[in-house]
PDB file of C-alpha atoms in Angstrom:
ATOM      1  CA  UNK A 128      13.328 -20.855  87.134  1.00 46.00           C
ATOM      2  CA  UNK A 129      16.899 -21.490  85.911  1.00 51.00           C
ATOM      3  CA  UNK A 130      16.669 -24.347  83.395  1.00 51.00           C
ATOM      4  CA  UNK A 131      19.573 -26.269  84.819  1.00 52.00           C
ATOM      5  CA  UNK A 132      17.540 -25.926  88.325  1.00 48.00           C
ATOM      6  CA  UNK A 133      14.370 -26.888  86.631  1.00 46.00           C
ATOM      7  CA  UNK A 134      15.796 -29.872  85.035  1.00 49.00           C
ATOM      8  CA  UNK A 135      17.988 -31.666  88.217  1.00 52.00           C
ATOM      9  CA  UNK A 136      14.770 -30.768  90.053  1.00 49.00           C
ATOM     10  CA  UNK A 137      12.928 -33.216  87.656  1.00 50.00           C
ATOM     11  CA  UNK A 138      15.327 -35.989  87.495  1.00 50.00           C
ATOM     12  CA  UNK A 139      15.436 -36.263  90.947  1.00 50.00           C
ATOM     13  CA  UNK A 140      12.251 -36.357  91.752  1.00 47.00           C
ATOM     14  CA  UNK A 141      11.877 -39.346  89.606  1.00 38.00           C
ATOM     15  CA  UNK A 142      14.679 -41.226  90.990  1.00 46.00           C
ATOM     16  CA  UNK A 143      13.541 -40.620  94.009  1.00 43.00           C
ATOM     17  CA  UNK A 144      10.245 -42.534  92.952  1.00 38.00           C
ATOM     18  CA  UNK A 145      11.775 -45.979  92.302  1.00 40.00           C
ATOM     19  CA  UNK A 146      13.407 -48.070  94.585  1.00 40.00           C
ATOM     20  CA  UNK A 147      15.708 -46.724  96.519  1.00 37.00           C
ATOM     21  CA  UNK A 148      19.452 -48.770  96.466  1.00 37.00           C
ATOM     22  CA  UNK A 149      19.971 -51.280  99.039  1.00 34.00           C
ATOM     23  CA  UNK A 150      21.747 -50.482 102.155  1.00 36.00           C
ATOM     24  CA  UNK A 151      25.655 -51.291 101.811  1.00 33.00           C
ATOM     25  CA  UNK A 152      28.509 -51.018 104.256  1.00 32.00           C
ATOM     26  CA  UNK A 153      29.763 -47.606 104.201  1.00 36.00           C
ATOM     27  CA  UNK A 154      31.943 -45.462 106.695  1.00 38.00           C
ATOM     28  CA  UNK A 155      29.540 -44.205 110.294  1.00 35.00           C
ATOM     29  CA  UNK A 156      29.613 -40.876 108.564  1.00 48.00           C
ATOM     30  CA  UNK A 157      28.098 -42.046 105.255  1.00 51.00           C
ATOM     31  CA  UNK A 158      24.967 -40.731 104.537  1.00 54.00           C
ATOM     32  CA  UNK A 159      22.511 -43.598 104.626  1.00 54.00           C
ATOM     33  CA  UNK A 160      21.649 -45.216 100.818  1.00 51.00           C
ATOM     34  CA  UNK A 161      17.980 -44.097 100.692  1.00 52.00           C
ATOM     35  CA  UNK A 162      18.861 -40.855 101.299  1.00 72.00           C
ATOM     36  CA  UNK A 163      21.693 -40.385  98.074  1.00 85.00           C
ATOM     37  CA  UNK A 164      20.768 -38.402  95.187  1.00 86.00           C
ATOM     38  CA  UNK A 165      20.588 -40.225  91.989  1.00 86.00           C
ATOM     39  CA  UNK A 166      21.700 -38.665  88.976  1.00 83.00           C
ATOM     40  CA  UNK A 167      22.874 -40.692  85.521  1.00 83.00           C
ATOM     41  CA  UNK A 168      26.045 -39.568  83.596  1.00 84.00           C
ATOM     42  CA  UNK A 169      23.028 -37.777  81.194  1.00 87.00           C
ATOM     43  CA  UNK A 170      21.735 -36.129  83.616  1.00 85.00           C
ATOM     44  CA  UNK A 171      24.462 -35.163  84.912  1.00 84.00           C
ATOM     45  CA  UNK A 172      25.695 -33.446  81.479  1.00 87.00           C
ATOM     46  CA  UNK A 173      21.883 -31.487  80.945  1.00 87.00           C
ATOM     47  CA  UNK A 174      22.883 -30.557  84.625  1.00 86.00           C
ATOM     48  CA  UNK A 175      26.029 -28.998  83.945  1.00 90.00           C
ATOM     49  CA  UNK A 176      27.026 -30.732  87.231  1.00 90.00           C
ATOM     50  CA  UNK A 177      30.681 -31.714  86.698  1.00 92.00           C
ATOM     51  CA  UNK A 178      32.982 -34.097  89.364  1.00 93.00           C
ATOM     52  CA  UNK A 179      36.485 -33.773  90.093  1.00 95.00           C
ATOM     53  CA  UNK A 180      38.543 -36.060  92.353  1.00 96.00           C
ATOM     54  CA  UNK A 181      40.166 -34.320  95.633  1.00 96.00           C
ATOM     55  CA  UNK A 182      43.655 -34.387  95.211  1.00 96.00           C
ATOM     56  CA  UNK A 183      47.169 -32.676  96.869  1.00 97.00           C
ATOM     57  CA  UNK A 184      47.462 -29.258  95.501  1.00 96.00           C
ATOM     58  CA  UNK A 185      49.625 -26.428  96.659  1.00 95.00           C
ATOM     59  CA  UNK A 186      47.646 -23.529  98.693  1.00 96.00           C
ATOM     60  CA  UNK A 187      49.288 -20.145  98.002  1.00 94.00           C
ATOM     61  CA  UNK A 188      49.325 -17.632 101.311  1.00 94.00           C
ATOM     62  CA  UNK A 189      48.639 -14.270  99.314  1.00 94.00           C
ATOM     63  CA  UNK A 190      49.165 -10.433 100.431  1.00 96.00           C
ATOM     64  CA  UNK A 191      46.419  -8.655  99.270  1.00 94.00           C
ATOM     65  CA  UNK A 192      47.331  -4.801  98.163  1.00 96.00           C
ATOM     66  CA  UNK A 193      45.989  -2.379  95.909  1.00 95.00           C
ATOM     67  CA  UNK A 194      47.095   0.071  93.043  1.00 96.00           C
ATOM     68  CA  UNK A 195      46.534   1.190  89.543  1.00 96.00           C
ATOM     69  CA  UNK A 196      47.774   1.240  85.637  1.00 97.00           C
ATOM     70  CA  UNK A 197      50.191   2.859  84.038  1.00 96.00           C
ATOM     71  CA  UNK A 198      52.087   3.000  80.678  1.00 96.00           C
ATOM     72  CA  UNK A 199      55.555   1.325  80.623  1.00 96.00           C
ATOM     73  CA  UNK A 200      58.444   3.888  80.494  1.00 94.00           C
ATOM     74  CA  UNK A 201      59.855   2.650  77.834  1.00 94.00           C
ATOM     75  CA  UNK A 202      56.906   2.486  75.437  1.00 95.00           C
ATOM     76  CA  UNK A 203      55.852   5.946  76.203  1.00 96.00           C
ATOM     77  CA  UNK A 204      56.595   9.317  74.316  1.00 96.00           C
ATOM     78  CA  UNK A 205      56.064  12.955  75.207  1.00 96.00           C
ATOM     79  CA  UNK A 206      56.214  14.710  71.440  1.00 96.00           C
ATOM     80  CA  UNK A 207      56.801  18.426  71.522  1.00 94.00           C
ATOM     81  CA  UNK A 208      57.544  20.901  68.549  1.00 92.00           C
ATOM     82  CA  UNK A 209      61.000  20.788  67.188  1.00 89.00           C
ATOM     83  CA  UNK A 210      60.806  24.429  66.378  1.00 91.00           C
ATOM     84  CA  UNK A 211      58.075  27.479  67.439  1.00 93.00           C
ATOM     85  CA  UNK A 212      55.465  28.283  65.626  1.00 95.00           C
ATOM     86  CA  UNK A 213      51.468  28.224  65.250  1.00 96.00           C
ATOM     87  CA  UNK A 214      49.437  24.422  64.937  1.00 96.00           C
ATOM     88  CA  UNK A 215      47.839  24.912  61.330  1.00 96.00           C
ATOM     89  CA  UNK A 216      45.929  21.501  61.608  1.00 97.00           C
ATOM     90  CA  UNK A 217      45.620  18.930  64.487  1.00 97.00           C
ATOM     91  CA  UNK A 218      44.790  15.700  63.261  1.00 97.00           C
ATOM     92  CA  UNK A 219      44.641  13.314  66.021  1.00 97.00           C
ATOM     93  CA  UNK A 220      42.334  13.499  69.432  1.00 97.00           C
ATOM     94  CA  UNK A 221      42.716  11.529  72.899  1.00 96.00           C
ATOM     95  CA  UNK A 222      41.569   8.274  72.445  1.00 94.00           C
ATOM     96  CA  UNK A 223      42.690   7.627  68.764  1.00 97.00           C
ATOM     97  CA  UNK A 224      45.312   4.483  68.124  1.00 96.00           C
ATOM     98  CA  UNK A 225      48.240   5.738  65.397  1.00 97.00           C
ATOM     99  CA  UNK A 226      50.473   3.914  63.980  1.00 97.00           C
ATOM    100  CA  UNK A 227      54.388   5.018  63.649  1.00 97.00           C
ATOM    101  CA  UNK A 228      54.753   8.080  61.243  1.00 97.00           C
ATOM    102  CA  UNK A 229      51.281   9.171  61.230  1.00 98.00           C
ATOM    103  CA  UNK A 230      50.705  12.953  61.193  1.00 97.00           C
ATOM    104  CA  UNK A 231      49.699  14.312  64.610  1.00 97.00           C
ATOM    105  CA  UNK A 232      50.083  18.231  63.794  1.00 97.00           C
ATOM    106  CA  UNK A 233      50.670  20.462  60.827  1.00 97.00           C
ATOM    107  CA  UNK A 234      52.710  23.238  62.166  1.00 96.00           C
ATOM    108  CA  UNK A 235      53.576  26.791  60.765  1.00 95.00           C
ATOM    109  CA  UNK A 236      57.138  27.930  61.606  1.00 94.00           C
ATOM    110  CA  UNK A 237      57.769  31.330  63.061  1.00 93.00           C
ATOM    111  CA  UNK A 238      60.790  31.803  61.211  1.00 91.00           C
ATOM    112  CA  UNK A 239      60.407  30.766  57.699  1.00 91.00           C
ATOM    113  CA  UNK A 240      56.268  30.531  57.353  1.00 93.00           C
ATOM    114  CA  UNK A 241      56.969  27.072  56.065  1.00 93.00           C
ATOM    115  CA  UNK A 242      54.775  24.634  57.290  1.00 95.00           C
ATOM    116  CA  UNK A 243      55.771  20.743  58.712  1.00 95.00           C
ATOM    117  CA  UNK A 244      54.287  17.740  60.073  1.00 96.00           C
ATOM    118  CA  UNK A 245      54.759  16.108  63.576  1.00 96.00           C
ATOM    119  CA  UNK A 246      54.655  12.655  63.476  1.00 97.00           C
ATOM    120  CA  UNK A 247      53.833   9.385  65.914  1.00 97.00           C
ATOM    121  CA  UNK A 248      57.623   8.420  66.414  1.00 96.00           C
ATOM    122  CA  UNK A 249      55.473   5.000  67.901  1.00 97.00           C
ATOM    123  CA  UNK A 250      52.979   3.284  66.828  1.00 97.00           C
ATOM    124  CA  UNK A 251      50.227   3.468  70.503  1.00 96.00           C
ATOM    125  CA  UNK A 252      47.679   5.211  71.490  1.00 96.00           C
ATOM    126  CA  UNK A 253      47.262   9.230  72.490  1.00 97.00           C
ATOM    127  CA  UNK A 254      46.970   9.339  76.043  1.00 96.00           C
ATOM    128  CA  UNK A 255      47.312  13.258  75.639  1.00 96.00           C
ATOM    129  CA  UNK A 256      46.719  16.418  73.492  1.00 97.00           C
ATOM    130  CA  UNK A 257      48.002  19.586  74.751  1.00 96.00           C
ATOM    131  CA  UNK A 258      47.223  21.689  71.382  1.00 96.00           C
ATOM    132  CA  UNK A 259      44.462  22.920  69.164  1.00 96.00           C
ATOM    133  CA  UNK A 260      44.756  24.402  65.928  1.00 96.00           C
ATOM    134  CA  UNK A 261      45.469  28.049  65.682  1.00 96.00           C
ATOM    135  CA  UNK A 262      47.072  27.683  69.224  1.00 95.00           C
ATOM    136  CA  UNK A 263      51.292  29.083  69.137  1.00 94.00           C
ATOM    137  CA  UNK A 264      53.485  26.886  70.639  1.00 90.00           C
ATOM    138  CA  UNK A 265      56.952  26.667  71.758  1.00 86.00           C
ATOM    139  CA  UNK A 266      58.415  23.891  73.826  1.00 83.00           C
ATOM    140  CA  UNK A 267      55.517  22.688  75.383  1.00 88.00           C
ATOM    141  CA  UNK A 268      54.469  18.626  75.193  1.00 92.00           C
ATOM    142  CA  UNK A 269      51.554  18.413  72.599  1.00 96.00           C
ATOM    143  CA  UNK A 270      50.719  15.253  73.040  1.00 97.00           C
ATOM    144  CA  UNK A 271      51.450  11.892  74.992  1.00 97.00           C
ATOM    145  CA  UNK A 272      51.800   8.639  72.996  1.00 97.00           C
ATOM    146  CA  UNK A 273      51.946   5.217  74.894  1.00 97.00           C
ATOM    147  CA  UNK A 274      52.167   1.755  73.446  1.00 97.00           C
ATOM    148  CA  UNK A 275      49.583  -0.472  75.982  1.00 97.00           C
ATOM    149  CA  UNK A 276      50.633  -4.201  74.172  1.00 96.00           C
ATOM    150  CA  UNK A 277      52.134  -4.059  77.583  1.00 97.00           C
ATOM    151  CA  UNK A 278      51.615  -2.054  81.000  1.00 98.00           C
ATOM    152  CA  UNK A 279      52.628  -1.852  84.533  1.00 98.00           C
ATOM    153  CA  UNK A 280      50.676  -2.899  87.269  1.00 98.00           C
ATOM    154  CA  UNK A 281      51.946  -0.329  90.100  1.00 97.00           C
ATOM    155  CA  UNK A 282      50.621  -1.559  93.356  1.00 97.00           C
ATOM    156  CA  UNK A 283      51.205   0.312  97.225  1.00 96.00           C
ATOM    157  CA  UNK A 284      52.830  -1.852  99.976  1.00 96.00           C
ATOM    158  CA  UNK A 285      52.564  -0.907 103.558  1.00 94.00           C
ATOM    159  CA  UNK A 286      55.990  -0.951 104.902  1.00 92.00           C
ATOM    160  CA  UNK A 287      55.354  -3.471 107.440  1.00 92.00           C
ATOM    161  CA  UNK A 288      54.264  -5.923 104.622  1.00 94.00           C
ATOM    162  CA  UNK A 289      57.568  -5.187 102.735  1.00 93.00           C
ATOM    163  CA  UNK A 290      59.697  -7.677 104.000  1.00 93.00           C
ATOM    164  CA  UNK A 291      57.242 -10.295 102.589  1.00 95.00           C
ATOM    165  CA  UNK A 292      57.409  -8.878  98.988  1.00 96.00           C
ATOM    166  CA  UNK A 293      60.854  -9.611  97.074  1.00 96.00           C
ATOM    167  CA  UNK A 294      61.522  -9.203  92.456  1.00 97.00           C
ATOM    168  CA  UNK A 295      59.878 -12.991  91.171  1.00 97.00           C
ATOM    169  CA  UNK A 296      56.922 -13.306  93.507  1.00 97.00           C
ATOM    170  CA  UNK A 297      53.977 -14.295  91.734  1.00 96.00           C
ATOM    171  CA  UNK A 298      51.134 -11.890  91.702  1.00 97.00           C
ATOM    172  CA  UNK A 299      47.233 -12.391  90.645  1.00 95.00           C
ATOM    173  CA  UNK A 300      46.445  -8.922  89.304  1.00 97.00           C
ATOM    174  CA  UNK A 301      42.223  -8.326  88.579  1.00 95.00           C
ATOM    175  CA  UNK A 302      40.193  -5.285  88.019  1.00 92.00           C
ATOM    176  CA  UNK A 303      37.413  -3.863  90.296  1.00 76.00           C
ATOM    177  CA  UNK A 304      34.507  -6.126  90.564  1.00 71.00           C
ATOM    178  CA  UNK A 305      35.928  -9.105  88.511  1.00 70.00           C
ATOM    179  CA  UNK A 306      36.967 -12.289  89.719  1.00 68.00           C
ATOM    180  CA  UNK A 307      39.158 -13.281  86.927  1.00 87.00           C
ATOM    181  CA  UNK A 308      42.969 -12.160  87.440  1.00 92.00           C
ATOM    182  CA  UNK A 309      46.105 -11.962  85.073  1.00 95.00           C
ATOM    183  CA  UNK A 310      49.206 -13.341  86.607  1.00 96.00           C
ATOM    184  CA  UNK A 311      52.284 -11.671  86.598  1.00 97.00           C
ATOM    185  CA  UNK A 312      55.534 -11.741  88.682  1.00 97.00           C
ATOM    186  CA  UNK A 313      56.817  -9.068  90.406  1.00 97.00           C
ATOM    187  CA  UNK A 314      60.132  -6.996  88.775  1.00 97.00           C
ATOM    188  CA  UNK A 315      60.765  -4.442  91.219  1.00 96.00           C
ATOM    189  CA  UNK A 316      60.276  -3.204  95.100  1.00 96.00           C
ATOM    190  CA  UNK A 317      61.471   0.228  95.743  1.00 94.00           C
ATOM    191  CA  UNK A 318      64.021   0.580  98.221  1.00 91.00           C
ATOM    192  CA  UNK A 319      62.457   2.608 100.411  1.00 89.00           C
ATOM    193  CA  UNK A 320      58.381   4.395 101.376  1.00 88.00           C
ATOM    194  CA  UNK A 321      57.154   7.231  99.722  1.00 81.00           C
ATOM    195  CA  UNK A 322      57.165   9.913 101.794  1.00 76.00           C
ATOM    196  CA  UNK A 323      53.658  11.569 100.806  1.00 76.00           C
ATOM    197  CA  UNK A 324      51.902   7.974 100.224  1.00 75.00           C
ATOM    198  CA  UNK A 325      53.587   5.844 103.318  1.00 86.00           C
ATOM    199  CA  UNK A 326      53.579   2.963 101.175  1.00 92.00           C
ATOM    200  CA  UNK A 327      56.459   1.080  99.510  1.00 95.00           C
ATOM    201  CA  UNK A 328      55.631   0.909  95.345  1.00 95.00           C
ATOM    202  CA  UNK A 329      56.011  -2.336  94.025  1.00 97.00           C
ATOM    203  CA  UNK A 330      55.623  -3.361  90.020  1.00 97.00           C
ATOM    204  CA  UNK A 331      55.022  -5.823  87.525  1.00 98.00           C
ATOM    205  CA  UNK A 332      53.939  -6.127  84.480  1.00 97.00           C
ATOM    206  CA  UNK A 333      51.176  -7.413  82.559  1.00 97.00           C
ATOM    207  CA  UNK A 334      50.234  -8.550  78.959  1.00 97.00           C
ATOM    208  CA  UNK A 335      47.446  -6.109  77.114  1.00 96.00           C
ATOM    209  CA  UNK A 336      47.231  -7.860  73.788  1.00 94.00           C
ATOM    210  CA  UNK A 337      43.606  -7.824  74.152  1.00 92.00           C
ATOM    211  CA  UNK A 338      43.188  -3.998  75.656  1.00 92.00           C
ATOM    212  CA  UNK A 339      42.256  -5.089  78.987  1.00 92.00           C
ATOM    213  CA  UNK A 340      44.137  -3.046  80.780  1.00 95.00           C
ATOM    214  CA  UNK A 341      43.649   1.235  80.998  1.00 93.00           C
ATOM    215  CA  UNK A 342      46.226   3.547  82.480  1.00 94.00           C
ATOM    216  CA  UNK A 343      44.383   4.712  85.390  1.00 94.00           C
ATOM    217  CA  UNK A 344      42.641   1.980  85.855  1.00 95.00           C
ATOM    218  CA  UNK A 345      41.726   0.716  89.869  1.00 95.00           C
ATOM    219  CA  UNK A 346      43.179  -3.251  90.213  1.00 96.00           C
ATOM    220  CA  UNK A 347      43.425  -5.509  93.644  1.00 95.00           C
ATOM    221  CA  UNK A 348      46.090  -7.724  93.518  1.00 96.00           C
ATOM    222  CA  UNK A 349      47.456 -11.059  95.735  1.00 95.00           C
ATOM    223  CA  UNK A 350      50.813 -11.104  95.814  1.00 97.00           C
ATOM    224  CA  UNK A 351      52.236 -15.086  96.566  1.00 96.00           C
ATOM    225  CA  UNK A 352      54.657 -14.798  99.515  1.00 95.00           C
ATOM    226  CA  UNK A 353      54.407 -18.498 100.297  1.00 94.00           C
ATOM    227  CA  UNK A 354      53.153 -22.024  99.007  1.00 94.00           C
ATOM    228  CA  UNK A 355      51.795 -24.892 101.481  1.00 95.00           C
ATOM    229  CA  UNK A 356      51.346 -28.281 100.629  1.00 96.00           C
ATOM    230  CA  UNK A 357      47.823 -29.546 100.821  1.00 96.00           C
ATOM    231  CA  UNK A 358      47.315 -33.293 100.660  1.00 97.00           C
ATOM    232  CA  UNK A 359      43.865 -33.191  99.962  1.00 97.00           C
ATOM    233  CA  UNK A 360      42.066 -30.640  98.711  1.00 97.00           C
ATOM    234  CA  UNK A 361      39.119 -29.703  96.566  1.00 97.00           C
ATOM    235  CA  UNK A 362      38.302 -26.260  94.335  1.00 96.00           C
ATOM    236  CA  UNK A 363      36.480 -23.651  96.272  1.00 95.00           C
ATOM    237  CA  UNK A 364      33.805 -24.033  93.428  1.00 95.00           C
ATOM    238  CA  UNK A 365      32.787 -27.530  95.159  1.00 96.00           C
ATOM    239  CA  UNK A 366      32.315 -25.697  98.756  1.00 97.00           C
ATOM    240  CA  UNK A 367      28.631 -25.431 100.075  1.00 96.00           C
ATOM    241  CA  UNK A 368      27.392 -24.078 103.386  1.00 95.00           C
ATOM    242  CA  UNK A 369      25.131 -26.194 105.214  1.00 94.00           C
ATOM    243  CA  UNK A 370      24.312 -25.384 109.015  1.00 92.00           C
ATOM    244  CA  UNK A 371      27.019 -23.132 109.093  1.00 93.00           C
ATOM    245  CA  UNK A 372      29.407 -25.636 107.979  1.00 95.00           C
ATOM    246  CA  UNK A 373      31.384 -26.272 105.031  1.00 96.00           C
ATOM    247  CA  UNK A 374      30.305 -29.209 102.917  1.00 96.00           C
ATOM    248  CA  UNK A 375      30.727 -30.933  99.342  1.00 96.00           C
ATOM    249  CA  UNK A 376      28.709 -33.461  97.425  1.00 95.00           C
ATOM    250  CA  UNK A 377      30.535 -36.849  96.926  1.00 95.00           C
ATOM    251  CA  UNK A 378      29.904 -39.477  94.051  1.00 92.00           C
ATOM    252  CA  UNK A 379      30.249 -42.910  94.961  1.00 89.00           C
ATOM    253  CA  UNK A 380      28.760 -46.347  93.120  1.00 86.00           C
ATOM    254  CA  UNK A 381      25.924 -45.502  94.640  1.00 86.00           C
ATOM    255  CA  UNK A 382      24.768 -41.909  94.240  1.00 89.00           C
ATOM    256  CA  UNK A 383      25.491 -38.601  95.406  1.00 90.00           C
ATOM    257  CA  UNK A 384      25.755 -37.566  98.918  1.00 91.00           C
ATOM    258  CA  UNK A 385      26.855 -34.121 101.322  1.00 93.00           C
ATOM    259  CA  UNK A 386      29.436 -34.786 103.112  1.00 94.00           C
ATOM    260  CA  UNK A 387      30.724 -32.136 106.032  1.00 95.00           C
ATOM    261  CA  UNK A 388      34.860 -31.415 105.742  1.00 96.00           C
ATOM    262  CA  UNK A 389      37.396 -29.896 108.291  1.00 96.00           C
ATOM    263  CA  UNK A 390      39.055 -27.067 106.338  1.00 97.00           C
ATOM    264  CA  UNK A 391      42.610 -25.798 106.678  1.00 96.00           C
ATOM    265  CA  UNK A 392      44.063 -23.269 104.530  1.00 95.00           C
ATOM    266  CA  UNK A 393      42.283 -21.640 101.579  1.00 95.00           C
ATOM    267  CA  UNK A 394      43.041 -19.842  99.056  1.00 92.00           C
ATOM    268  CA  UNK A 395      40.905 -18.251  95.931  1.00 88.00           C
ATOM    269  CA  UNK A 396      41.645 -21.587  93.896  1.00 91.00           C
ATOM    270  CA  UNK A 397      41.514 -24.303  96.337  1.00 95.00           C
ATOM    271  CA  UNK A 398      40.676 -25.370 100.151  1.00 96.00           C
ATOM    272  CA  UNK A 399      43.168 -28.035 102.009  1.00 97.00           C
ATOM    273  CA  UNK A 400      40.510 -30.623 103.559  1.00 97.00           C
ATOM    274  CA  UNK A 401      42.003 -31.964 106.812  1.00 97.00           C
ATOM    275  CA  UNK A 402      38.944 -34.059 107.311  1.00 96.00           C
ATOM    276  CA  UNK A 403      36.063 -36.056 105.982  1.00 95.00           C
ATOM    277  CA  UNK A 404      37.656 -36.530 102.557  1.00 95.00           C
ATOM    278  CA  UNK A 405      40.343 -39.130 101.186  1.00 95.00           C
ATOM    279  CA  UNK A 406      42.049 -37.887  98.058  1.00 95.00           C
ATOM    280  CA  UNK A 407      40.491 -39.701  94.626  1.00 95.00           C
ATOM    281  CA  UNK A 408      37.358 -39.359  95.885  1.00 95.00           C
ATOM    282  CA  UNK A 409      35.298 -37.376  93.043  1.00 95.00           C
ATOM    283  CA  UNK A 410      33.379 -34.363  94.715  1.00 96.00           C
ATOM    284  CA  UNK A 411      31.100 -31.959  92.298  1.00 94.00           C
ATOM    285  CA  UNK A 412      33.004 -28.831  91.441  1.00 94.00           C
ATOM    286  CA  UNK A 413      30.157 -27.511  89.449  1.00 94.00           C
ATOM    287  CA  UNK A 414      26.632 -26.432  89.890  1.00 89.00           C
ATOM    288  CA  UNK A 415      26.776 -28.316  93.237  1.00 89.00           C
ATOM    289  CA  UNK A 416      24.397 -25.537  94.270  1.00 90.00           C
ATOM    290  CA  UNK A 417      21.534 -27.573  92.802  1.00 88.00           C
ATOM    291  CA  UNK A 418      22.361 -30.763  95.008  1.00 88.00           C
ATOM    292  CA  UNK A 419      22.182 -28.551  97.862  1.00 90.00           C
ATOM    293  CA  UNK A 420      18.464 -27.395  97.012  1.00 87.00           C
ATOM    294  CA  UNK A 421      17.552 -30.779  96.724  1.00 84.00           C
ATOM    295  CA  UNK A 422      19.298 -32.076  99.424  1.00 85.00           C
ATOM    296  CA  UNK A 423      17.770 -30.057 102.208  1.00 85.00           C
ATOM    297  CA  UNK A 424      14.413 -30.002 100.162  1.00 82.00           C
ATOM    298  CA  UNK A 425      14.585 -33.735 101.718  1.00 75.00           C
ATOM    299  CA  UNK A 426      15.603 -32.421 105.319  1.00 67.00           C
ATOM    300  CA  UNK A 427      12.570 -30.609 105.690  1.00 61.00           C
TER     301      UNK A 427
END
């Protein structure tokens, strides 16, 4: 049983043995007092059950679209021999990270038998390698360098969307399967669909400090095309279903109770609450999953 379960189960159960708090006046849709979940700020801690008030917050309306990774233009480099001859030695492989002036390829001239080195004119990591040793060569690329501190997020429009999307948007950029996103603005719309794709390419670009980000790599992305004002709202983390209905748990003097809201717009951050919540009023934003259990453990 998950510890955190395990332990709200137990605290409850033995504030639920002494006496419950006298009745006090409360709102018609106030849960009565004997039925409130008591929890001390302790237990609340060895919970990990955390409160938040409900407050205004500003509910983005997103455009969800898809795309992929790339390497930036301008921190990308196609090396090719600078005269023909045969690759003596090949020192670096896909994958590897070089740093500016290391040796990629010892190569034998054709014309004088004199061997030289091609260098990393960057300092990135090969994307490509287009030669192996004893191989002739020419003008071919042998390899493909690309500096990934930073990358581009290219992402496909559908042309009736495009209107929405304009350069300084905001834009939550995430990878398959993972709820946290990087945000980023958007730097450029193209002018017009691509013919093979029907889709208009938009761009922006993201920090990769850490190596996050691949070239390649499949991302989702919610692009902001407009912010509402919410006057009340809680996180999405506080939202529980109960009988089909969205609810959250609300702290008062007295203990802990469900309370059933009227939703308006959401978004992946927040929910506007257009009834059964006043803003200031602290709600549980964490682990409220574990009230829940106990609360309709008490239904039953």
């Amino acid at each position: 049983m998950n510890r955190q379960f395990f332990l709200l189960l137990c605290t409850l159960s033995l504030a639920a043995c002494g006496d419950a708090p006298k009745p006090a006046a409360a709102p018609a849709a106030a849960a009565p007092a004997a039925s409130l979940l008591q929890l001390s700020d302790t237990q609340q801690r060895e919970a990990g059950v955390r409160l938040a008030a409900a407050a205004p917050a500003e509910i983005a309306e997103t455009l969800t679209v898809y795309g992929e990774i790339s390497a930036t233009d301008d921190r990308l480099r196609r090396i090719s021999a600078r005269y023909p001859g045969i690759a003596r030695e090949v020192l670096k492989k896909v994958g590897d990270s070089v740093r500016a002036g290391d040796t990629l390829v010892v190569v034998e001239s054709n014309d004088s038998l004199v061997p030289y080195r091609i260098s990393a004119p960057i300092a990135g990591r090969v994307l490509e390698r287009h030669v192996n040793p004893g191989e002739a060569m020419s003008e071919q690329n042998l390899f493909v360098i690309a500096d990934l501190s930073r990358v581009w997020a290219q992402l496909s429009v559908f042309p009736a969307d495009a209107a929405r999307v304009s350069p300084n948007q905001r834009v939550e950029v995430r990878a398959e399967r993972e709820a946290e996103a990087q945000s980023a603005s958007i730097e450029y719309v193209a002018p017009d669909a691509d013919s093979a794709a029907r889709r208009v390419r938009v761009r922006a670009t993201l920090d990769n400090a850490d190596g996050r980000w691949r070239p390649g790599q499949f991302v989702a992305a919610d692009i902001v095309v407009a912010q509402h004002s919410a006057a009340v709202s809680v996180p999405q983390s506080a939202l529980q279903d109960i009988d089909g209905q969205p609810h959250v748990f609300v702290r008062s003097d007295k203990g802990f109770a469900a309370r059933a809201l009227r939703l308006g717009r959401q978004d992946r951050r927040n929910a506007e609450v257009l009834e059964g919540l006043k803003a200031g009023e602290n709600v549980v934003v964490a682990n409220s999953y574990l009230l829940k259990s106990e609360w309709l453990s008490r239904e039953e």
